[in-house]
Amino acid sequence: MSYSMYQVNDAFSFEPLVFKEMRTLWFLDVFTVGNSNLDFPEGLQFLPNTLRYLRWNYCPLISFPPTFMPSNLGELVIPGSRLERLWHRDMALEKLKVLDLNGCRSLTQIPDLSRAPNLEDLDITFCSNVDKFPVLPNPCKIKYLRMTATNIEEVPPSINCLARVIIWTLDCCYRLKSLPTSICELKFLKILALEESSKFEDFPEILEPMERLEQLLLDITGIRKLPLSIENLIGLKTLSLQHCESLEVVPCTIYNMSLEHLNLYGCKKLKRLPELPFSLKHLNATGCDSLETVSNPWIALAQHPRDYSVEQEFHFPECSKLDNNIIVTEFQIRVLAPAILTKSEPHEKKSCGVPGVGICIPGDEIPMWFSPQSERSSITTKLDPNWYDANFMGFVVCAIISFNTSSIMQVTLQCEMCFKTDSGESHIKTQRPFKLKTNSGLAHMILQSFDENYSDVFDAVEVSFNFRHNGIDIRGSKKPNSEVKKCGIRMLYLQDAEQFRIANIQHLHEKRNVVITSMPEPSTETGTNDFGVAPNCHDESEPSEHRTVQLNTEASLPERINCCMIL
């Protein structure tokens, strides 16, 4: 029986035995919107025990009839109900697969579910008076466990019974402080959400590898640091720590992971970042205004030379303390290293090997590595007759965007390349746009490389770069509050990577006892290397002048490689 009160404004009252003559009823769907306009002045004294499916939105009952035996129920869906308890004693719930108590704010405890061995979906979201973790069956078949905005303070070690859980939400649990280490036994877990659980401070040690966990969401928590053992989350793709204002440390073992998305937006106390993996596609460090340095990925490069993303975006808007030289070096490594690998492939590639890397940082000067440079939003350069040779890798560009407002700005920058031939033909290549959001009012530098094929313009004699941008003031102002002030380009060749000593580092996995004894030496006048940036391999936590790095090797190389990097 289905009973809908949608768009019905009149109130209806029912007798307590309204269902008594429906003893074989197995489907009951009572659908209302908002506060229920169904009333049971004397309560409800009977529900048929034959029910297999019961949905009753905003159920007005305080409890189900004491004679109701839900042993045949497969789904119980009662979101927004006024129930204070479901039934008066523990029940055998062998057939129950779905229990949806979303928004049952009057409910003070979840019934004992140890006798619900087939339960797959448990939703107690917004059960704000529930303060104890529910008793679950063991073994347990639950796949979806939603506990958002409950009053739970402690999760017991016995959660290892959740062997099949896939999604577990604990966001907005304002009393929750930690999780037990037994969480590492949840081998099917894909998504763990703890956003806005503001008292959550200690993420547990991950004592065993977790291959399937893909998303770890810790936004707006009280987390201060992550354990080194986080590297055991070997399948993790997304780590979000947005507005974790107590976060001070990101563990150095992160370079061992296969992360693709790292969100550190608004982590105000974070001063440094370790080496980041080459698999990383997107980093958002906007508003990390204490951030001073990022360790360049020399170890990650040596350990996983073929594990890199062809599209990478790193955002550092409003990071006014960040050392630009280090970030420019980061850009150079990420652009040049994969190019060496691609050029060494025996089969033909569709592109020249340069990945699409984009990095945004505060800055108002074009690094000297880019040549030629322009004081405008466009630049043109002549091309040598043999510019497109076997060593050519691609183009990289740099643009400076200035702002004359401190309001929130959203800017889209897009580079248009126009190649001209001797015959006067023009070929235009429009690159993927780069999007920037900031409210600092500081000028920002955008560094970009393009995953592009230039074989169709090999005979060009001139190329022009035009930087188009579209700035939107969030306040709605139509005045032009941003402009491209400067730009610069560089043509990349194999020699660039060789000069930068990347070729040697990338082949460390093929050698033993390799000692890197030379890096681009800093100029005595400027403190920069041959590329116009200061080399950075130094971790300030290391007191010695040399650091020995133990590298993992492939099965074919059982011995560890000892790499001594001159700092």
XYZ file of C-alpha atoms in Angstrom:
567
model
C 0.000 0.000 0.000
C 1.325 3.412 -0.966
C -0.064 6.552 0.621
C 1.174 9.978 -0.522
C 0.458 13.251 1.277
C 2.384 15.320 -1.255
C 0.626 18.702 -1.817
C -2.068 17.744 0.682
C -2.508 20.467 3.287
C -5.312 19.031 5.395
C -4.485 17.110 8.580
C -5.687 13.535 8.946
C -6.218 11.586 12.165
C -6.178 7.804 12.346
C -7.351 5.196 14.799
C -4.714 3.150 16.636
C -5.887 -0.089 14.931
C -6.070 1.311 11.397
C -3.852 -1.492 10.046
C -5.409 -4.361 12.014
C -7.365 -5.784 9.084
C -4.274 -5.743 6.850
C -2.553 -8.747 8.360
C -0.971 -9.843 5.078
C 0.320 -6.389 4.114
C 3.970 -6.581 3.034
C 4.540 -3.168 1.358
C 3.761 0.114 3.147
C 4.919 3.466 1.748
C 3.696 6.611 3.516
C 5.224 9.622 1.811
C 4.949 13.142 3.224
C 6.966 16.312 2.719
C 8.083 18.324 5.745
C 6.310 17.915 9.051
C 3.813 15.094 8.855
C 0.135 16.041 8.624
C -0.813 12.540 9.709
C -1.841 12.236 13.336
C -2.326 9.272 15.638
C -3.838 10.898 18.743
C -3.953 7.573 20.602
C -0.794 6.152 19.075
C -0.518 3.115 16.842
C -1.236 -0.262 18.366
C -0.796 -2.593 15.414
C 1.477 -3.107 12.413
C 1.382 -6.386 10.445
C 4.372 -8.639 10.997
C 4.299 -9.558 7.300
C 5.816 -6.190 6.309
C 8.883 -6.517 4.096
C 9.207 -2.887 3.068
C 8.288 0.057 5.277
C 8.943 3.661 4.282
C 7.355 6.393 6.360
C 8.812 9.879 5.964
C 8.353 12.120 9.016
C 6.618 9.354 10.922
C 4.743 11.010 13.858
C 5.004 7.947 16.145
C 7.192 7.907 19.256
C 7.733 4.145 18.924
C 6.395 1.245 16.944
C 3.670 -0.947 18.502
C 5.081 -3.395 21.088
C 3.435 -6.276 19.206
C 5.273 -5.475 15.965
C 7.835 -8.143 15.047
C 10.042 -6.854 12.186
C 11.576 -10.234 11.405
C 10.401 -10.060 7.758
C 11.528 -6.482 7.128
C 14.039 -6.085 4.320
C 14.015 -2.270 4.278
C 13.055 0.188 7.002
C 13.209 3.787 5.744
C 11.880 6.389 8.186
C 13.807 9.660 7.666
C 12.805 12.651 9.768
C 10.594 10.635 12.110
C 9.782 11.518 15.738
C 10.665 8.056 16.992
C 12.460 7.976 20.327
C 13.082 4.248 19.998
C 12.217 1.688 17.354
C 11.053 -1.243 19.458
C 10.961 -2.336 23.080
C 13.463 -5.204 22.999
C 16.210 -6.689 20.862
C 14.860 -8.155 17.671
C 15.929 -10.829 15.205
C 16.412 -8.935 11.935
C 17.750 -11.650 9.642
C 16.201 -10.169 6.490
C 16.970 -6.492 7.118
C 19.260 -5.020 4.437
C 18.519 -1.287 4.637
C 17.987 0.774 7.798
C 17.544 4.500 7.096
C 17.096 6.651 10.203
C 18.324 9.886 8.619
C 17.176 12.928 10.578
C 15.575 11.026 13.469
C 16.667 13.675 15.953
C 14.562 12.319 18.827
C 16.209 8.914 18.661
C 18.590 8.458 21.590
C 20.056 5.079 20.706
C 20.319 2.720 17.788
C 18.774 -0.695 18.499
C 21.062 -3.674 18.912
C 21.880 -4.773 15.355
C 23.944 -7.824 16.254
C 21.070 -9.988 14.997
C 20.938 -8.253 11.591
C 23.576 -10.319 9.750
C 22.470 -9.214 6.256
C 22.400 -5.463 6.899
C 24.152 -3.647 4.020
C 23.134 -0.004 4.378
C 22.926 1.852 7.711
C 22.135 5.581 7.726
C 21.967 7.413 11.068
C 22.832 10.832 9.634
C 21.597 13.744 11.786
C 20.609 11.458 14.637
C 22.069 14.171 16.840
C 21.120 12.555 20.176
C 22.811 9.257 19.415
C 26.071 9.290 21.398
C 27.139 5.648 21.298
C 28.465 3.618 18.420
C 25.843 1.050 17.404
C 26.236 -2.635 18.177
C 26.856 -4.318 14.829
C 26.775 -7.945 13.698
C 30.025 -9.861 13.495
C 30.705 -10.826 10.771
C 29.142 -7.770 9.164
C 27.959 -7.163 5.590
C 27.483 -3.385 5.867
C 28.727 -1.601 2.734
C 27.456 1.922 3.408
C 27.738 3.408 6.890
C 26.518 6.999 7.202
C 27.005 8.596 10.613
C 27.147 12.309 9.718
C 26.253 14.770 12.505
C 25.792 12.225 15.265
C 26.952 12.830 18.835
C 29.344 9.873 18.873
C 32.545 10.492 20.829
C 34.348 7.172 20.470
C 34.674 4.521 17.795
C 35.512 1.102 19.287
C 38.371 -1.107 18.086
C 35.762 -3.710 17.132
C 35.080 -1.800 13.899
C 37.293 -4.392 12.236
C 34.021 -6.317 11.871
C 33.168 -3.822 9.095
C 35.149 -5.924 6.668
C 32.972 -5.027 3.655
C 32.267 -1.341 4.261
C 32.871 0.813 1.157
C 31.721 4.284 2.242
C 31.916 5.557 5.809
C 30.904 9.118 6.664
C 31.707 10.625 10.059
C 31.600 14.291 9.068
C 30.188 16.886 11.481
C 30.663 14.556 14.463
C 31.704 17.375 16.771
C 32.683 15.169 19.742
C 34.730 12.607 17.828
C 38.458 12.879 18.602
C 40.121 9.868 17.030
C 39.776 6.521 15.267
C 41.243 3.167 16.358
C 44.191 1.645 14.521
C 41.996 -1.306 13.593
C 40.649 0.858 10.756
C 43.463 -0.562 8.621
C 41.575 -3.866 8.577
C 38.739 -2.363 6.508
C 40.135 -3.625 3.237
C 37.154 -2.656 1.052
C 36.856 0.936 2.318
C 36.953 3.457 -0.561
C 35.759 6.714 1.009
C 36.325 7.923 4.574
C 34.795 11.336 5.342
C 35.492 13.259 8.552
C 34.899 16.856 7.404
C 33.965 19.402 10.077
C 34.551 16.969 12.926
C 36.326 19.851 14.626
C 37.688 17.926 17.639
C 39.210 15.191 15.528
C 42.954 15.652 16.150
C 44.727 12.324 15.849
C 44.639 10.284 12.705
C 45.528 6.666 13.537
C 48.634 4.801 12.500
C 47.939 2.714 9.403
C 49.500 -0.559 10.461
C 48.675 -2.527 7.318
C 48.399 -1.567 3.645
C 44.964 -0.367 2.518
C 44.732 -0.791 -1.225
C 41.171 0.370 -1.877
C 40.857 3.597 0.130
C 40.719 6.304 -2.560
C 39.352 9.364 -0.751
C 40.288 10.639 2.715
C 38.371 13.821 3.560
C 39.596 15.672 6.660
C 38.470 19.244 5.895
C 37.927 21.584 8.863
C 39.120 19.096 11.458
C 41.516 19.709 14.342
C 44.147 17.454 12.774
C 47.682 18.556 13.673
C 49.746 16.030 11.755
C 49.448 12.825 9.800
C 51.463 9.724 10.694
C 54.391 8.545 8.605
C 52.479 5.299 8.128
C 49.981 7.132 5.910
C 52.084 5.765 3.066
C 50.270 2.464 3.717
C 47.221 4.043 2.078
C 48.668 2.827 -1.171
C 45.483 3.309 -3.195
C 44.735 6.837 -1.970
C 43.950 9.284 -4.791
C 42.402 12.241 -2.919
C 43.573 13.708 0.392
C 41.647 16.805 1.462
C 42.770 18.867 4.465
C 41.052 22.128 3.582
C 40.956 24.682 6.427
C 42.793 22.409 8.866
C 44.169 25.418 10.700
C 46.058 23.327 13.283
C 47.903 21.299 10.658
C 51.654 21.822 10.955
C 53.177 18.746 9.324
C 52.583 16.777 6.147
C 54.674 13.591 6.422
C 57.658 13.106 4.140
C 56.423 9.611 3.218
C 53.758 11.198 1.035
C 56.127 10.950 -1.933
C 55.732 7.150 -1.754
C 52.001 7.416 -2.462
C 50.002 7.558 -5.689
C 48.104 10.699 -4.733
C 46.362 12.618 -7.504
C 44.582 15.380 -5.546
C 45.907 17.160 -2.432
C 43.842 19.995 -0.957
C 45.571 22.159 1.681
C 43.472 25.291 1.182
C 43.652 27.584 4.217
C 46.102 25.522 6.318
C 47.429 28.600 8.116
C 50.109 26.947 10.277
C 51.706 24.837 7.572
C 55.267 26.074 6.989
C 56.708 23.509 4.621
C 55.773 20.705 2.308
C 57.780 17.543 1.703
C 58.557 16.094 -1.692
C 55.344 15.575 -3.606
C 54.711 12.524 -5.803
C 54.825 12.810 -9.579
C 51.401 11.202 -9.741
C 49.906 14.401 -8.269
C 47.474 16.077 -10.677
C 46.173 18.878 -8.499
C 47.549 20.658 -5.432
C 45.605 23.505 -3.817
C 47.641 25.385 -1.202
C 45.729 28.657 -1.523
C 45.872 30.760 1.626
C 48.695 28.793 3.297
C 50.213 32.109 4.323
C 52.855 30.556 6.620
C 54.174 28.262 3.880
C 57.852 28.990 3.235
C 59.261 26.072 1.286
C 58.488 22.939 -0.709
C 61.104 20.189 -0.934
C 61.886 19.477 -4.565
C 61.083 15.886 -5.638
C 64.534 14.412 -6.172
C 63.799 11.221 -4.226
C 60.378 10.776 -5.827
C 62.031 11.224 -9.194
C 64.633 8.565 -8.458
C 62.159 6.057 -7.022
C 59.313 6.337 -9.502
C 60.717 7.780 -12.712
C 57.778 6.620 -14.829
C 54.997 7.417 -12.417
C 53.852 10.913 -13.345
C 50.690 12.657 -14.397
C 50.599 14.276 -17.838
C 48.444 17.107 -16.459
C 49.509 18.806 -13.214
C 48.259 21.986 -11.536
C 49.766 23.408 -8.356
C 48.088 26.442 -6.780
C 49.918 28.646 -4.248
C 47.887 31.920 -4.305
C 48.330 34.138 -1.247
C 51.409 32.166 -0.102
C 53.379 35.385 0.311
C 56.236 33.784 2.323
C 56.905 31.051 -0.200
C 60.348 30.999 -1.820
C 59.673 31.489 -5.532
C 63.049 30.051 -6.522
C 62.107 26.703 -5.033
C 58.779 26.646 -6.869
C 60.422 27.531 -10.181
C 62.809 24.615 -9.594
C 59.777 22.410 -8.875
C 58.322 23.482 -12.215
C 61.567 22.754 -14.059
C 61.890 19.275 -12.564
C 58.288 18.325 -13.311
C 58.521 19.565 -16.882
C 61.948 18.239 -17.792
C 62.030 14.863 -16.061
C 59.119 13.209 -17.899
C 60.413 14.699 -21.137
C 63.677 12.740 -20.790
C 61.710 9.537 -20.269
C 59.455 10.132 -23.252
C 62.385 10.947 -25.512
C 64.000 7.635 -24.521
C 60.969 5.596 -25.598
C 61.674 3.580 -28.742
C 58.218 4.056 -30.221
C 56.885 7.325 -31.571
C 54.958 9.608 -29.224
C 52.111 11.883 -30.234
C 53.687 14.761 -28.283
C 57.231 15.928 -27.625
C 57.200 14.601 -24.101
C 56.517 17.744 -22.066
C 53.556 17.253 -19.702
C 50.958 19.943 -19.118
C 52.197 21.535 -15.890
C 50.708 24.709 -14.423
C 51.884 26.430 -11.239
C 50.636 29.673 -9.701
C 52.541 31.617 -6.998
C 52.748 35.240 -5.815
C 55.394 37.112 -7.797
C 55.906 40.098 -10.072
C 59.092 39.179 -11.953
C 59.711 36.726 -14.788
C 62.570 34.305 -13.893
C 65.672 34.805 -16.083
C 65.318 31.190 -17.265
C 62.567 32.410 -19.597
C 63.931 34.116 -22.679
C 62.775 36.132 -24.534
C 60.578 38.256 -22.250
C 58.043 41.012 -22.826
C 56.544 43.851 -20.785
C 53.174 43.190 -22.410
C 50.619 40.384 -22.640
C 52.076 39.037 -25.876
C 55.454 38.111 -27.288
C 56.816 37.082 -30.699
C 60.055 35.278 -31.517
C 61.777 34.049 -34.665
C 62.399 30.323 -35.056
C 65.619 28.798 -36.377
C 65.256 26.717 -39.557
C 65.951 23.496 -37.639
C 64.117 24.370 -34.435
C 61.957 21.232 -34.594
C 64.684 18.602 -34.342
C 65.007 15.308 -32.478
C 65.998 17.105 -29.269
C 63.074 19.530 -29.201
C 60.696 18.953 -26.283
C 58.242 21.831 -26.286
C 57.512 25.350 -25.068
C 57.107 26.663 -21.530
C 55.686 30.074 -20.672
C 55.424 32.465 -17.760
C 52.949 35.319 -17.253
C 52.543 37.909 -14.497
C 48.993 38.942 -13.570
C 48.541 42.057 -11.437
C 45.468 43.079 -9.467
C 44.277 46.514 -8.398
C 41.760 45.183 -5.916
C 41.885 43.077 -2.758
C 38.449 41.582 -3.294
C 38.074 37.953 -4.339
C 39.034 37.541 -7.964
C 38.565 34.592 -10.268
C 40.892 34.747 -13.246
C 41.145 32.490 -16.264
C 44.376 32.711 -18.263
C 44.645 31.135 -21.701
C 47.648 31.100 -24.014
C 47.127 31.280 -27.758
C 50.092 30.286 -29.940
C 50.257 31.457 -33.566
C 52.838 29.828 -35.861
C 53.675 31.503 -39.183
C 55.431 29.927 -42.162
C 57.525 31.475 -44.947
C 54.495 31.369 -47.219
C 52.449 33.472 -44.791
C 50.264 30.667 -43.495
C 49.192 30.842 -39.863
C 48.450 27.936 -37.525
C 46.839 28.695 -34.180
C 47.060 26.417 -31.148
C 44.909 27.360 -28.155
C 46.059 25.851 -24.887
C 44.115 24.618 -21.902
C 43.094 27.536 -19.641
C 44.562 27.990 -16.172
C 42.177 29.181 -13.454
C 43.247 31.252 -10.456
C 41.277 32.459 -7.430
C 42.734 34.963 -4.949
C 41.807 37.848 -2.677
C 45.291 39.009 -1.697
C 45.687 41.801 -4.243
C 49.262 40.566 -4.876
C 50.628 40.072 -8.364
C 50.872 36.391 -9.255
C 53.153 34.431 -11.550
C 51.769 31.579 -13.631
C 54.153 28.992 -15.064
C 52.859 26.644 -17.749
C 53.997 23.908 -20.079
C 51.830 22.317 -22.726
C 51.287 18.679 -23.690
C 51.227 19.509 -27.381
C 52.229 18.042 -30.760
C 54.147 20.477 -32.988
C 54.808 18.188 -35.952
C 52.215 20.041 -38.044
C 54.083 23.374 -37.663
C 57.643 22.070 -38.097
C 58.226 24.529 -40.986
C 57.184 27.637 -39.022
C 59.623 30.543 -38.989
C 57.925 32.622 -36.301
C 55.714 32.039 -33.284
C 53.621 34.480 -31.248
C 52.192 33.940 -27.791
C 49.136 35.931 -26.774
C 47.899 35.649 -23.177
C 44.166 36.222 -22.913
C 42.614 36.489 -19.496
C 39.186 36.956 -18.022
C 38.960 38.352 -14.486
C 35.725 38.294 -12.496
C 35.321 40.320 -9.312
C 33.149 38.294 -6.932
C 31.572 41.547 -5.688
C 30.156 42.076 -9.160
C 32.367 44.998 -10.165
C 32.647 45.398 -13.934
C 35.863 47.404 -13.773
C 38.977 45.705 -15.163
C 40.690 44.796 -11.889
C 43.406 42.564 -13.326
C 45.778 42.501 -16.288
C 48.667 40.541 -17.744
C 51.696 42.767 -17.118
C 54.587 40.633 -18.361
C 55.287 37.363 -20.093
C 58.178 35.166 -21.126
C 58.778 31.921 -23.025
C 61.421 29.234 -23.364
C 61.983 26.550 -25.952
C 62.959 23.273 -24.295
C 65.545 20.914 -25.697
C 67.106 17.726 -24.406
C 70.167 19.732 -23.399
C 68.070 21.621 -20.832
C 67.331 18.439 -18.937
C 70.897 17.191 -19.253
C 72.240 20.473 -17.925
C 69.808 20.274 -15.043
C 71.267 16.849 -14.110
C 67.880 15.170 -14.354
C 69.010 12.489 -16.760
C 71.417 11.048 -14.183
C 68.877 11.139 -11.370
C 66.209 9.419 -13.437
C 68.432 6.443 -14.138
C 69.398 5.880 -10.514
C 67.169 2.828 -10.418
C 69.423 1.178 -13.004
C 72.642 1.729 -11.069
C 74.108 0.838 -7.710
C 75.923 2.965 -5.167
C 75.361 6.075 -7.250
C 76.722 9.308 -5.829
C 75.391 12.552 -7.230
C 78.280 14.925 -6.854
C 77.194 17.824 -9.030
C 74.189 20.049 -9.244
C 73.879 23.432 -10.989
C 76.228 25.520 -8.853
C 74.880 28.735 -7.327
C 76.263 32.013 -8.545
C 78.341 33.814 -5.948
C 76.600 37.036 -6.835
C 72.965 36.048 -7.026
C 72.784 32.731 -5.154
C 71.033 31.198 -8.161
C 71.945 28.366 -10.495
C 72.360 28.332 -14.258
C 68.602 28.531 -14.608
C 68.212 31.671 -12.542
C 66.839 29.878 -9.482
C 68.358 28.701 -6.217
C 68.873 24.903 -6.066
C 66.951 23.283 -3.219
C 67.540 19.781 -2.001
C 67.857 20.744 1.627
C 65.488 19.715 4.356
C 66.019 22.047 7.302
C 65.210 19.199 9.641
C 68.452 17.489 8.552
C 71.414 18.859 10.559
C 74.200 17.322 8.505
C 75.657 18.537 5.235
C 74.871 15.279 3.454
C 71.755 13.175 3.381
C 71.814 9.480 2.492
C 68.587 8.310 0.926
C 67.619 4.638 0.976
C 65.733 3.912 -2.211
C 63.279 1.110 -2.904
C 64.230 -0.941 -5.926
C 62.442 -3.126 -8.402
C 62.427 -6.919 -8.038
C 65.244 -7.152 -10.552
C 67.400 -5.017 -8.284
C 67.174 -6.563 -4.838
C 69.947 -4.452 -3.416
C 69.086 -1.008 -2.138
C 70.564 1.984 -3.905
C 72.440 4.441 -1.742
C 72.090 7.919 -3.130
C 74.135 10.640 -1.434
C 72.857 14.051 -2.429
C 75.088 17.070 -1.928
C 73.088 19.676 -0.040
